[in-house]
Coordinates of C-alpha atoms in Angstrom, one line a residue:
M208 CA -4.8 11.4 38.6
T209 CA -6.9 9.9 35.7
T210 CA -7.4 6.1 36.1
I211 CA -7.8 4.2 32.9
L212 CA -9.2 0.6 32.6
Q213 CA -8.0 -1.3 29.5
V214 CA -10.4 -4.0 28.2
G215 CA -9.2 -6.4 25.5
S216 CA -5.9 -7.4 24.1
G217 CA -2.4 -6.0 24.6
D218 CA -1.1 -3.7 27.3
L219 CA -1.1 0.0 26.6
R220 CA 0.5 1.0 29.9
R221 CA 4.2 0.9 29.0
E222 CA 3.7 2.4 25.6
I223 CA 1.6 5.4 26.7
L224 CA 3.6 6.2 29.8
N225 CA 6.8 6.2 27.9
V226 CA 5.5 8.8 25.5
N227 CA 4.2 11.5 27.9
K228 CA 4.6 11.5 31.7
L229 CA 1.1 12.7 32.2
N230 CA -1.1 12.5 35.3
I231 CA -2.7 9.2 34.3
S232 CA -2.5 5.6 35.5
F233 CA -3.6 2.3 34.1
T234 CA -5.3 -0.7 35.8
D235 CA -4.3 -4.2 34.8
P236 CA -5.8 -5.2 31.4
R237 CA -9.1 -7.0 31.9
P238 CA -10.9 -9.6 29.7
V239 CA -14.2 -8.6 28.3
P240 CA -16.8 -11.0 29.9
P241 CA -16.4 -9.9 33.5
V242 CA -16.4 -6.2 32.6
I243 CA -19.5 -6.2 30.6
T244 CA -21.4 -8.4 33.0
G245 CA -20.7 -6.1 35.9
Q246 CA -18.3 -8.4 37.8
I247 CA -15.7 -5.6 37.7
E248 CA -16.9 -2.4 39.3
P249 CA -16.4 1.0 37.5
T250 CA -13.5 2.3 39.4
A251 CA -11.9 4.1 36.5
E252 CA -12.7 7.4 34.8
C253 CA -11.8 6.1 31.4
V254 CA -12.1 2.8 29.6
V255 CA -10.0 1.8 26.6
I256 CA -11.2 -1.1 24.4
T257 CA -8.4 -2.6 22.3
A258 CA -9.2 -5.0 19.5
P259 CA -9.4 -7.9 19.1
V260 CA -11.7 -8.6 22.1
D261 CA -12.3 -12.0 23.5
G262 CA -15.7 -13.6 23.8
A263 CA -18.6 -13.9 21.4
V264 CA -19.4 -10.2 21.2
S265 CA -18.1 -7.5 18.8
V266 CA -16.1 -4.4 19.7
A267 CA -19.2 -2.2 19.0
E268 CA -21.3 -4.3 21.4
V269 CA -18.7 -4.0 24.1
A270 CA -18.5 -0.3 23.6
A271 CA -22.3 0.1 23.7
K272 CA -22.4 -1.8 27.0
L273 CA -19.5 0.0 28.7
T274 CA -20.8 3.5 27.8
E275 CA -23.7 2.7 30.1
Q276 CA -21.3 2.3 33.0
Y277 CA -18.4 4.7 32.2
T278 CA -18.4 8.4 31.2
H279 CA -15.4 8.1 28.8
V280 CA -15.0 5.1 26.6
F281 CA -12.5 4.8 23.7
V282 CA -12.0 2.1 21.1
V283 CA -8.5 1.7 19.8
A284 CA -8.2 -0.5 16.7
A285 CA -7.2 -0.7 13.1
P286 CA -10.1 0.1 10.7
E287 CA -10.0 -3.5 9.4
Q288 CA -10.4 -4.9 12.9
V289 CA -13.8 -3.3 13.7
D290 CA -17.0 -2.1 12.1
V291 CA -16.2 1.6 12.4
G292 CA -19.7 2.7 11.6
A293 CA -21.1 0.5 14.4
V294 CA -18.5 1.8 16.9
L295 CA -19.2 5.4 16.0
S296 CA -23.0 4.8 16.4
T297 CA -22.3 4.2 20.1
A298 CA -21.3 6.9 22.6
A299 CA -17.7 5.7 22.5
E300 CA -14.9 7.5 20.7
Y301 CA -12.9 5.7 18.0
I302 CA -9.2 6.2 17.7
P303 CA -7.8 4.4 14.6
L304 CA -4.6 2.5 14.6
V305 CA -3.2 3.6 11.2
A306 CA 0.4 3.3 9.8
D307 CA 2.3 6.6 10.2
L308 CA -0.2 7.8 12.9
D309 CA 1.3 8.5 16.3
T310 CA -1.6 6.9 18.2
N311 CA 0.3 6.8 21.5
R312 CA 0.8 10.5 21.6
L313 CA -2.8 11.1 20.5
L314 CA -4.1 8.8 23.3
A315 CA -1.9 10.4 25.9
T316 CA -3.2 13.8 25.1
R317 CA -6.8 12.6 24.8
F318 CA -6.7 10.9 28.2
S319 CA -5.3 14.1 29.8
L320 CA -8.3 16.0 28.5
A321 CA -10.9 13.4 29.5
T322 CA -11.4 14.5 33.1
D323 CA -10.6 18.2 32.9
A324 CA -13.3 20.6 33.8
A325 CA -15.2 22.0 30.9
T326 CA -13.8 25.5 31.5
D327 CA -10.3 24.1 31.0
I328 CA -10.9 22.7 27.6
D329 CA -11.4 26.1 25.9
R330 CA -12.5 25.6 22.3
T331 CA -11.3 22.0 22.1
A332 CA -14.7 20.8 23.3
S333 CA -15.5 19.2 20.0
W334 CA -12.1 17.5 19.9
R335 CA -12.8 16.3 23.5
T336 CA -16.2 15.0 22.5
S337 CA -15.4 13.1 19.3
M338 CA -12.5 12.1 17.2
S339 CA -14.6 10.5 14.5
W340 CA -13.3 13.2 12.1
L341 CA -9.9 11.5 12.0
S342 CA -11.6 8.2 11.4
Y343 CA -13.5 9.8 8.5
L344 CA -10.3 11.1 7.0
F345 CA -8.4 7.8 7.3
Q346 CA -11.2 5.8 5.8
T347 CA -12.4 8.1 3.1
V348 CA -9.2 9.6 1.6
P349 CA -7.4 6.3 0.6
Q350 CA -10.6 5.1 -1.2
S351 CA -11.1 8.4 -3.1
D352 CA -9.7 9.9 -6.2
L353 CA -9.1 13.3 -4.6
S354 CA -6.1 15.4 -5.6
F355 CA -3.7 16.5 -3.0
P356 CA -5.1 20.1 -2.9
E357 CA -8.6 18.6 -2.4
I358 CA -7.3 16.4 0.4
L359 CA -5.7 19.4 2.0
S360 CA -8.9 21.4 1.8
L361 CA -11.0 18.5 3.3
T362 CA -8.4 18.0 6.1
L363 CA -8.3 21.7 6.9
T364 CA -12.1 22.0 7.0
L365 CA -12.4 19.2 9.5
T366 CA -9.4 20.2 11.6
I367 CA -10.4 23.9 12.2
G368 CA -14.0 22.8 12.9
Q369 CA -12.9 20.3 15.5
L370 CA -10.2 22.5 17.2
G371 CA -12.3 25.7 17.0
Y372 CA -10.1 27.9 14.7
P373 CA -11.8 30.3 12.3
Y374 CA -9.1 30.2 9.6
G375 CA -6.7 27.7 8.2
Y376 CA -4.4 27.2 5.3
A377 CA -2.0 24.7 3.9
T378 CA 1.1 25.5 1.8
T379 CA 3.7 23.9 -0.3
L380 CA 7.3 25.2 -0.3
S381 CA 8.8 26.8 -3.4
N382 CA 12.3 28.2 -3.0
D383 CA 11.9 30.8 -0.2
A384 CA 8.1 31.1 -0.5
A385 CA 5.1 29.4 0.9
E386 CA 2.5 28.8 -1.8
F387 CA -1.2 28.5 -0.7
R388 CA -2.6 25.2 -1.8
A389 CA -5.8 25.2 0.3
T390 CA -7.4 27.9 2.4
V391 CA -10.6 27.7 4.6
G392 CA -12.4 30.3 6.6
G393 CA -12.9 32.8 3.8
H394 CA -10.7 35.6 5.1
D395 CA -9.9 38.3 2.5
G396 CA -6.2 38.1 3.5
L397 CA -6.1 34.5 2.3
R398 CA -7.5 35.4 -1.0
A399 CA -5.3 38.4 -1.6
T400 CA -2.2 36.5 -2.6
D401 CA -1.0 33.1 -3.9
S402 CA 2.1 32.9 -1.9
I403 CA 4.0 34.7 0.9
P404 CA 7.7 34.8 1.7
L405 CA 8.6 32.1 4.2
A406 CA 10.5 34.6 6.3
D407 CA 7.3 36.6 6.7
S408 CA 5.1 33.7 7.7
C409 CA 4.3 31.9 10.9
A410 CA 4.9 28.7 9.0
Q411 CA 8.6 29.4 9.2
Q412 CA 8.4 28.8 12.9
A413 CA 7.2 25.2 12.4
L414 CA 9.9 24.6 9.8
D415 CA 12.5 26.0 12.2
H416 CA 11.1 24.0 15.1
G417 CA 10.9 20.7 13.0
D418 CA 7.5 19.8 14.4
A419 CA 4.3 21.5 15.5
V420 CA 4.5 24.8 17.3
A421 CA 1.7 26.7 19.1
V422 CA 1.6 30.4 20.1
A423 CA -1.2 31.6 22.4
D424 CA -0.5 35.3 22.0
V425 CA 1.6 36.5 19.0
A426 CA 2.2 39.9 20.8
D427 CA 4.5 38.0 23.2
D428 CA 6.5 36.5 20.4
D429 CA 8.7 38.8 18.4
R430 CA 9.2 36.2 15.6
V431 CA 5.5 36.5 14.5
A432 CA 4.3 39.8 16.1
D433 CA 4.6 41.5 12.7
C434 CA 4.4 38.6 10.2
Y435 CA 2.0 38.4 7.2
E436 CA -0.7 36.5 9.1
T437 CA -0.7 39.1 11.9
R438 CA -1.0 42.0 9.5
A439 CA -3.4 40.5 6.9
L440 CA -5.5 38.2 9.1
G441 CA -5.4 39.9 12.4
M442 CA -3.8 36.8 13.8
E443 CA -3.6 36.7 17.6
S444 CA -2.8 33.0 18.1
F445 CA -1.9 30.0 15.9
V446 CA -0.7 26.4 15.7
A447 CA 1.3 25.2 12.7
A448 CA 3.2 22.0 11.7
P449 CA 5.4 20.9 8.8
I450 CA 4.3 18.4 6.2
L451 CA 7.1 16.0 5.5
Y452 CA 7.9 13.9 2.4
D453 CA 10.8 11.5 2.9
S454 CA 11.8 13.4 6.0
D455 CA 12.1 16.7 4.1
P456 CA 9.5 19.5 4.6
I457 CA 7.3 20.1 1.5
G458 CA 4.8 22.3 3.1
T459 CA 2.9 23.4 6.2
I460 CA -0.5 23.3 7.8
C461 CA -1.5 26.3 9.9
L462 CA -4.6 27.1 12.0
V463 CA -5.1 30.8 12.8
D464 CA -7.3 32.6 15.3
D465 CA -8.0 36.3 15.5
D466 CA -8.2 36.0 19.3
T467 CA -5.7 35.0 21.9
R468 CA -5.8 31.6 23.7
R469 CA -4.9 30.3 27.1
P470 CA -1.2 29.4 27.2
D471 CA -1.8 26.2 29.2
I472 CA -4.2 24.9 26.6
M473 CA -2.3 25.7 23.4
P474 CA 0.4 23.0 23.7
R475 CA -2.4 20.4 23.7
H476 CA -3.3 21.5 20.2
T477 CA 0.1 20.5 18.8
T478 CA -0.5 16.8 19.0
P479 CA -3.6 16.6 16.7
V480 CA -2.2 19.2 14.3
E481 CA 1.2 17.4 14.1
T482 CA -0.6 14.1 13.7
V483 CA -2.7 15.4 10.8
A484 CA 0.4 17.0 9.2
H485 CA 2.3 13.8 9.5
W486 CA -0.6 11.9 8.0
L487 CA -0.7 14.4 5.1
G488 CA 2.9 13.7 4.4
S489 CA 2.2 9.9 4.1
V490 CA -0.8 10.7 1.8
Y491 CA 1.5 12.8 -0.4
T492 CA 4.0 10.0 -0.5
R493 CA 1.4 7.5 -1.6
L494 CA 0.1 9.9 -4.3
Q495 CA 3.7 10.5 -5.6
I496 CA 4.2 6.7 -5.8
R497 CA 0.9 6.3 -7.6
E498 CA 1.8 9.1 -10.1
D499 CA 5.2 7.6 -10.7
L500 CA 3.6 4.2 -11.4
Q501 CA 1.1 5.9 -13.8
R502 CA 4.0 7.5 -15.7
Q503 CA 5.8 4.2 -15.9
V504 CA 2.7 2.5 -17.2
S505 CA 2.2 5.3 -19.8
R506 CA 5.9 4.9 -20.9
L507 CA 5.4 1.1 -21.1
E508 CA 2.3 1.5 -23.3
D509 CA 4.2 3.8 -25.6
F510 CA 7.0 1.3 -25.7
S511 CA 4.6 -1.5 -26.6
Q512 CA 3.2 0.6 -29.4
I513 CA 6.7 1.1 -30.8
V514 CA 7.5 -2.6 -30.5
S515 CA 4.3 -3.8 -32.0
H516 CA 4.2 -1.3 -35.0
D517 CA 7.6 0.2 -35.6
L518 CA 9.5 -3.1 -35.2
Q519 CA 6.9 -5.7 -36.2
N520 CA 6.0 -4.2 -39.5
P521 CA 9.6 -4.1 -40.9
L522 CA 10.1 -7.7 -39.6
N523 CA 7.0 -8.8 -41.5
V524 CA 8.4 -7.3 -44.7
L525 CA 11.7 -9.1 -44.1
Q526 CA 10.1 -12.5 -43.5
G527 CA 7.9 -12.0 -46.6
R528 CA 10.9 -11.2 -48.8
L529 CA 12.7 -14.3 -47.5
R530 CA 9.7 -16.5 -48.4
I531 CA 9.7 -15.0 -51.9
L532 CA 13.4 -15.7 -52.3
H533 CA 12.9 -19.3 -51.2
D534 CA 9.5 -20.1 -52.8
E535 CA 9.7 -18.2 -56.1
L536 CA 13.4 -17.9 -56.8
G537 CA 14.4 -21.2 -55.3
I538 CA 17.2 -19.7 -53.2
D539 CA 18.0 -22.0 -50.4
N540 CA 21.4 -22.1 -48.8
Q541 CA 23.2 -21.6 -45.5
H542 CA 22.9 -17.8 -45.7
M543 CA 19.1 -18.1 -46.2
D544 CA 18.9 -20.4 -43.2
Y545 CA 20.8 -17.9 -41.0
A546 CA 18.6 -15.1 -42.2
R547 CA 15.4 -17.0 -41.5
E548 CA 16.6 -18.1 -38.0
S549 CA 17.5 -14.5 -37.2
A550 CA 14.1 -13.2 -38.3
D551 CA 12.4 -15.9 -36.3
R552 CA 14.4 -15.0 -33.3
M553 CA 13.6 -11.3 -33.7
E554 CA 9.9 -12.3 -33.8
E555 CA 10.2 -14.3 -30.6
I556 CA 11.9 -11.4 -28.8
I557 CA 9.2 -9.0 -30.0
D558 CA 6.4 -11.4 -28.9
N559 CA 8.0 -12.0 -25.5
T560 CA 8.6 -8.2 -25.0
L561 CA 4.9 -7.5 -25.7
T562 CA 3.8 -10.3 -23.5
F563 CA 6.0 -9.0 -20.6
A564 CA 4.8 -5.5 -21.1
Q565 CA 1.1 -6.6 -21.0
E566 CA 1.5 -8.7 -17.8
G567 CA 1.8 -5.7 -15.5
G568 CA -1.2 -4.7 -13.3
T569 CA -3.2 -6.6 -10.8
V570 CA -5.7 -9.1 -12.0
S571 CA -9.2 -7.9 -10.9
D572 CA -11.6 -10.2 -12.9
R573 CA -10.9 -13.8 -11.8
E574 CA -12.5 -17.1 -12.6
A575 CA -12.1 -20.6 -11.3
V576 CA -9.6 -22.3 -13.6
A577 CA -9.1 -26.0 -13.5
I578 CA -5.4 -26.7 -13.8
P579 CA -5.6 -30.0 -15.7
G580 CA -7.6 -28.4 -18.5
L581 CA -5.2 -25.4 -18.5
I582 CA -2.2 -27.7 -18.9
D583 CA -3.9 -29.5 -21.8
D584 CA -4.3 -26.1 -23.5
C585 CA -0.7 -25.3 -22.9
E586 CA 0.5 -28.6 -24.4
R587 CA -1.3 -27.7 -27.6
V588 CA 0.8 -24.5 -27.8
V589 CA 4.2 -25.6 -26.6
D590 CA 6.1 -28.4 -28.3
T591 CA 6.1 -30.9 -25.5
N592 CA 7.3 -34.0 -27.4
A593 CA 10.5 -33.9 -25.4
A594 CA 8.6 -33.8 -22.1
E595 CA 6.5 -36.0 -19.9
I596 CA 4.0 -33.8 -18.0
I597 CA 2.4 -35.4 -14.9
T598 CA -0.5 -33.7 -13.1
V599 CA 0.0 -35.0 -9.5
D600 CA -3.0 -33.2 -8.1
R601 CA -6.2 -32.0 -9.7
F602 CA -7.0 -28.5 -8.4
R603 CA -8.4 -25.1 -9.3
V604 CA -7.1 -21.6 -8.9
H605 CA -8.9 -18.3 -9.3
G606 CA -7.3 -16.0 -11.8
D607 CA -7.1 -14.8 -15.4
R608 CA -7.1 -17.9 -17.6
T609 CA -5.2 -16.4 -20.5
R610 CA -2.5 -15.0 -18.3
L611 CA -2.2 -18.2 -16.3
T612 CA -1.3 -20.0 -19.5
H613 CA 1.8 -17.9 -19.7
I614 CA 3.0 -19.3 -16.4
F615 CA 2.8 -22.9 -17.5
E616 CA 3.9 -22.4 -21.1
N617 CA 7.1 -20.6 -20.1
L618 CA 7.9 -23.1 -17.3
F619 CA 7.4 -26.0 -19.8
R620 CA 9.7 -24.3 -22.3
N621 CA 12.2 -23.5 -19.6
A622 CA 12.4 -27.2 -18.5
I623 CA 12.6 -28.6 -22.0
E624 CA 15.2 -26.1 -23.3
H625 CA 17.5 -26.2 -20.3
S626 CA 17.5 -30.0 -20.0
D627 CA 18.4 -30.7 -23.7
A628 CA 15.6 -33.2 -23.6
T629 CA 14.6 -35.3 -26.6
P630 CA 11.5 -37.4 -27.4
D631 CA 13.7 -40.5 -26.6
D632 CA 15.0 -38.9 -23.4
P633 CA 12.2 -36.6 -22.1
V634 CA 12.3 -34.3 -19.1
T635 CA 9.7 -35.1 -16.5
I636 CA 7.6 -32.1 -15.3
R637 CA 5.2 -32.5 -12.3
I638 CA 2.5 -30.1 -11.1
G639 CA 1.0 -30.6 -7.7
L640 CA -0.1 -29.1 -4.4
N641 CA 2.4 -28.3 -1.6
N642 CA 2.1 -29.7 1.9
V643 CA -0.9 -32.0 1.5
M644 CA -1.3 -35.5 2.9
P645 CA -1.2 -38.3 0.3
T646 CA -4.8 -39.4 -0.2
T647 CA -6.9 -40.5 -3.2
T648 CA -9.0 -37.3 -3.0
R649 CA -6.4 -34.5 -3.2
G650 CA -8.5 -31.7 -4.6
T651 CA -8.4 -27.9 -4.3
P652 CA -7.9 -26.9 -0.7
T653 CA -9.9 -24.1 1.0
G654 CA -8.4 -20.7 1.7
S655 CA -5.0 -19.8 0.3
F656 CA -2.7 -22.6 -0.7
S657 CA 0.5 -23.4 -2.5
F658 CA 1.4 -25.4 -5.6
Y659 CA 4.5 -26.3 -7.4
V660 CA 5.9 -27.0 -10.9
E661 CA 9.1 -29.0 -10.9
D662 CA 11.3 -31.0 -13.3
D663 CA 14.1 -33.5 -13.2
G664 CA 16.5 -31.4 -15.4
P665 CA 19.8 -29.9 -14.3
G666 CA 18.2 -27.4 -11.9
I667 CA 19.2 -23.9 -11.1
P668 CA 22.4 -23.3 -8.9
P669 CA 21.6 -21.6 -5.6
D670 CA 23.7 -18.5 -6.4
Q671 CA 21.6 -17.9 -9.6
R672 CA 18.1 -18.3 -8.1
E673 CA 17.6 -14.7 -7.1
Q674 CA 18.4 -13.5 -10.7
V675 CA 16.4 -16.0 -12.7
F676 CA 13.3 -13.8 -12.8
D677 CA 15.2 -10.7 -14.1
V678 CA 14.5 -9.6 -17.6
G679 CA 17.3 -10.7 -20.0
E680 CA 18.6 -13.4 -17.6
S681 CA 19.4 -16.6 -19.5
N682 CA 22.3 -19.0 -19.5
R683 CA 21.5 -20.1 -23.1
S684 CA 23.0 -18.2 -26.0
D685 CA 19.7 -18.5 -27.9
G686 CA 17.5 -17.6 -24.9
T687 CA 15.6 -14.3 -24.8
G688 CA 15.6 -14.0 -21.0
F689 CA 11.9 -13.2 -20.9
G690 CA 10.4 -16.5 -20.0
L691 CA 10.8 -16.6 -16.2
A692 CA 10.4 -12.8 -16.0
I693 CA 6.9 -13.3 -17.5
V694 CA 6.2 -16.1 -15.0
H695 CA 7.1 -13.7 -12.2
E696 CA 5.0 -10.9 -13.5
V697 CA 1.9 -13.1 -13.9
A698 CA 2.3 -14.4 -10.4
E699 CA 2.7 -10.9 -8.9
A700 CA -0.4 -9.8 -10.9
H701 CA -2.4 -12.5 -9.1
D702 CA -0.9 -11.4 -5.7
W703 CA 1.0 -14.7 -5.5
E704 CA 4.6 -15.2 -4.3
I705 CA 7.0 -17.4 -6.3
D706 CA 10.1 -19.0 -5.1
V707 CA 12.6 -21.3 -6.9
T708 CA 14.3 -24.2 -5.2
E709 CA 15.4 -27.7 -6.0
S710 CA 13.2 -30.7 -6.8
F711 CA 13.7 -34.1 -5.2
S712 CA 15.4 -35.3 -8.3
G713 CA 17.8 -32.3 -8.4
G714 CA 15.9 -30.3 -11.0
A715 CA 14.2 -26.9 -10.8
R716 CA 11.2 -26.5 -8.6
F717 CA 9.0 -23.4 -8.7
E718 CA 6.6 -22.9 -5.7
F719 CA 3.6 -20.5 -5.8
T720 CA 2.2 -19.4 -2.5
G721 CA -0.8 -17.2 -1.5
V722 CA -2.9 -18.9 -4.2
T723 CA -6.7 -18.9 -3.9

């Protein structure tokens, strides 16, 4: 029975024991100070440090101290919770908590290996000694520009090295064939062809099984005794797992050995290989989403070019001819008024469409923008004769000044146009901070905060508030439906959230949260 001492937050006992009924037991979770000061004697074979830890020390410092007292020390934490480099510089092993990674199964298997005799580990000694390779993958790949085949190659190289297999390959599925996307180990049989029939591959066993499968001696398994890998690679044992995308198999990862392995050891290889395959599926999903977004951006750029050139140029000609008819020929009647109004409306739609198309994408370069000065700039652009604009609080936000003007310009227009305000009966618009105490020094708060823009107009009915940010949504016959959509896009580009509710006077109130 392997006894495990948990130090830090949470309680792993219930989660781990529900996954695999292995020969392990947990002590009660202990706080950090009495453990590292020696008040608790080392009565366990393994120690698991879970972040965050209490006290004034870091996880890495706790790990360094405990490796002096215990043979097996593990750190279980999300990469953002710890200094991974500092942890890996100690004698402790780092097991990352990453979305889509079955950490519980990984821990359970790793604990069962911790106190086995060296002869029982077979060629998993490197896996037993260190799991920093997984940390390297999870940290490096998301920050890289690697293609999926490059990620497959990197993953295979690390995995066969850690689990002690001489050859490995990853495939994608095409009809009834497995196409090689990455191969490692340099075997001639892996270079001889670009694809193999699925029915003639050990990968088919993983697909049939639905998860990882390991065979210690292919001679004992009729399904793979004469498959391609056995004939071409001299395969004697293997472990394989499907790579899934949206629950459907898109490929496989296979590790192949030209020697047999101990049957009691092979099942332990399925957890790391299955975990890696599952992680590859999540990587593929993210890459597909990124490629889809890039295609959408490209189409949007093409659309912007069409709008700005193919539509704007004929409109300029039309407006020029209308001016000639009016100025040089003296034609001025109701038909001319309708034509000019229609041309002006077309220009407004084109301008709003281009603005909306350009608002996508996260704002990376930000500056401190004083809101009172920004509002002054907006009032010079928007006709605010029918509005009384009151800056309740003087504060700053960090963002793109030009794009921020689009928020206030469109909210001002929205308030004026929907309230039927006039200079004699103006709509009142207020801008201020949310949830602050009334004082005489209400400035920019520290950290993230929230501000509002509200008016005393007719407001927005509750059943329409979810749709007001949709493109084309307008309750005015002469509205373009772009104004609030642009506001929403600019807020999202700044990583803010926007919500619409009712002001104290019954008008519309737009609240922006997550602002810095």
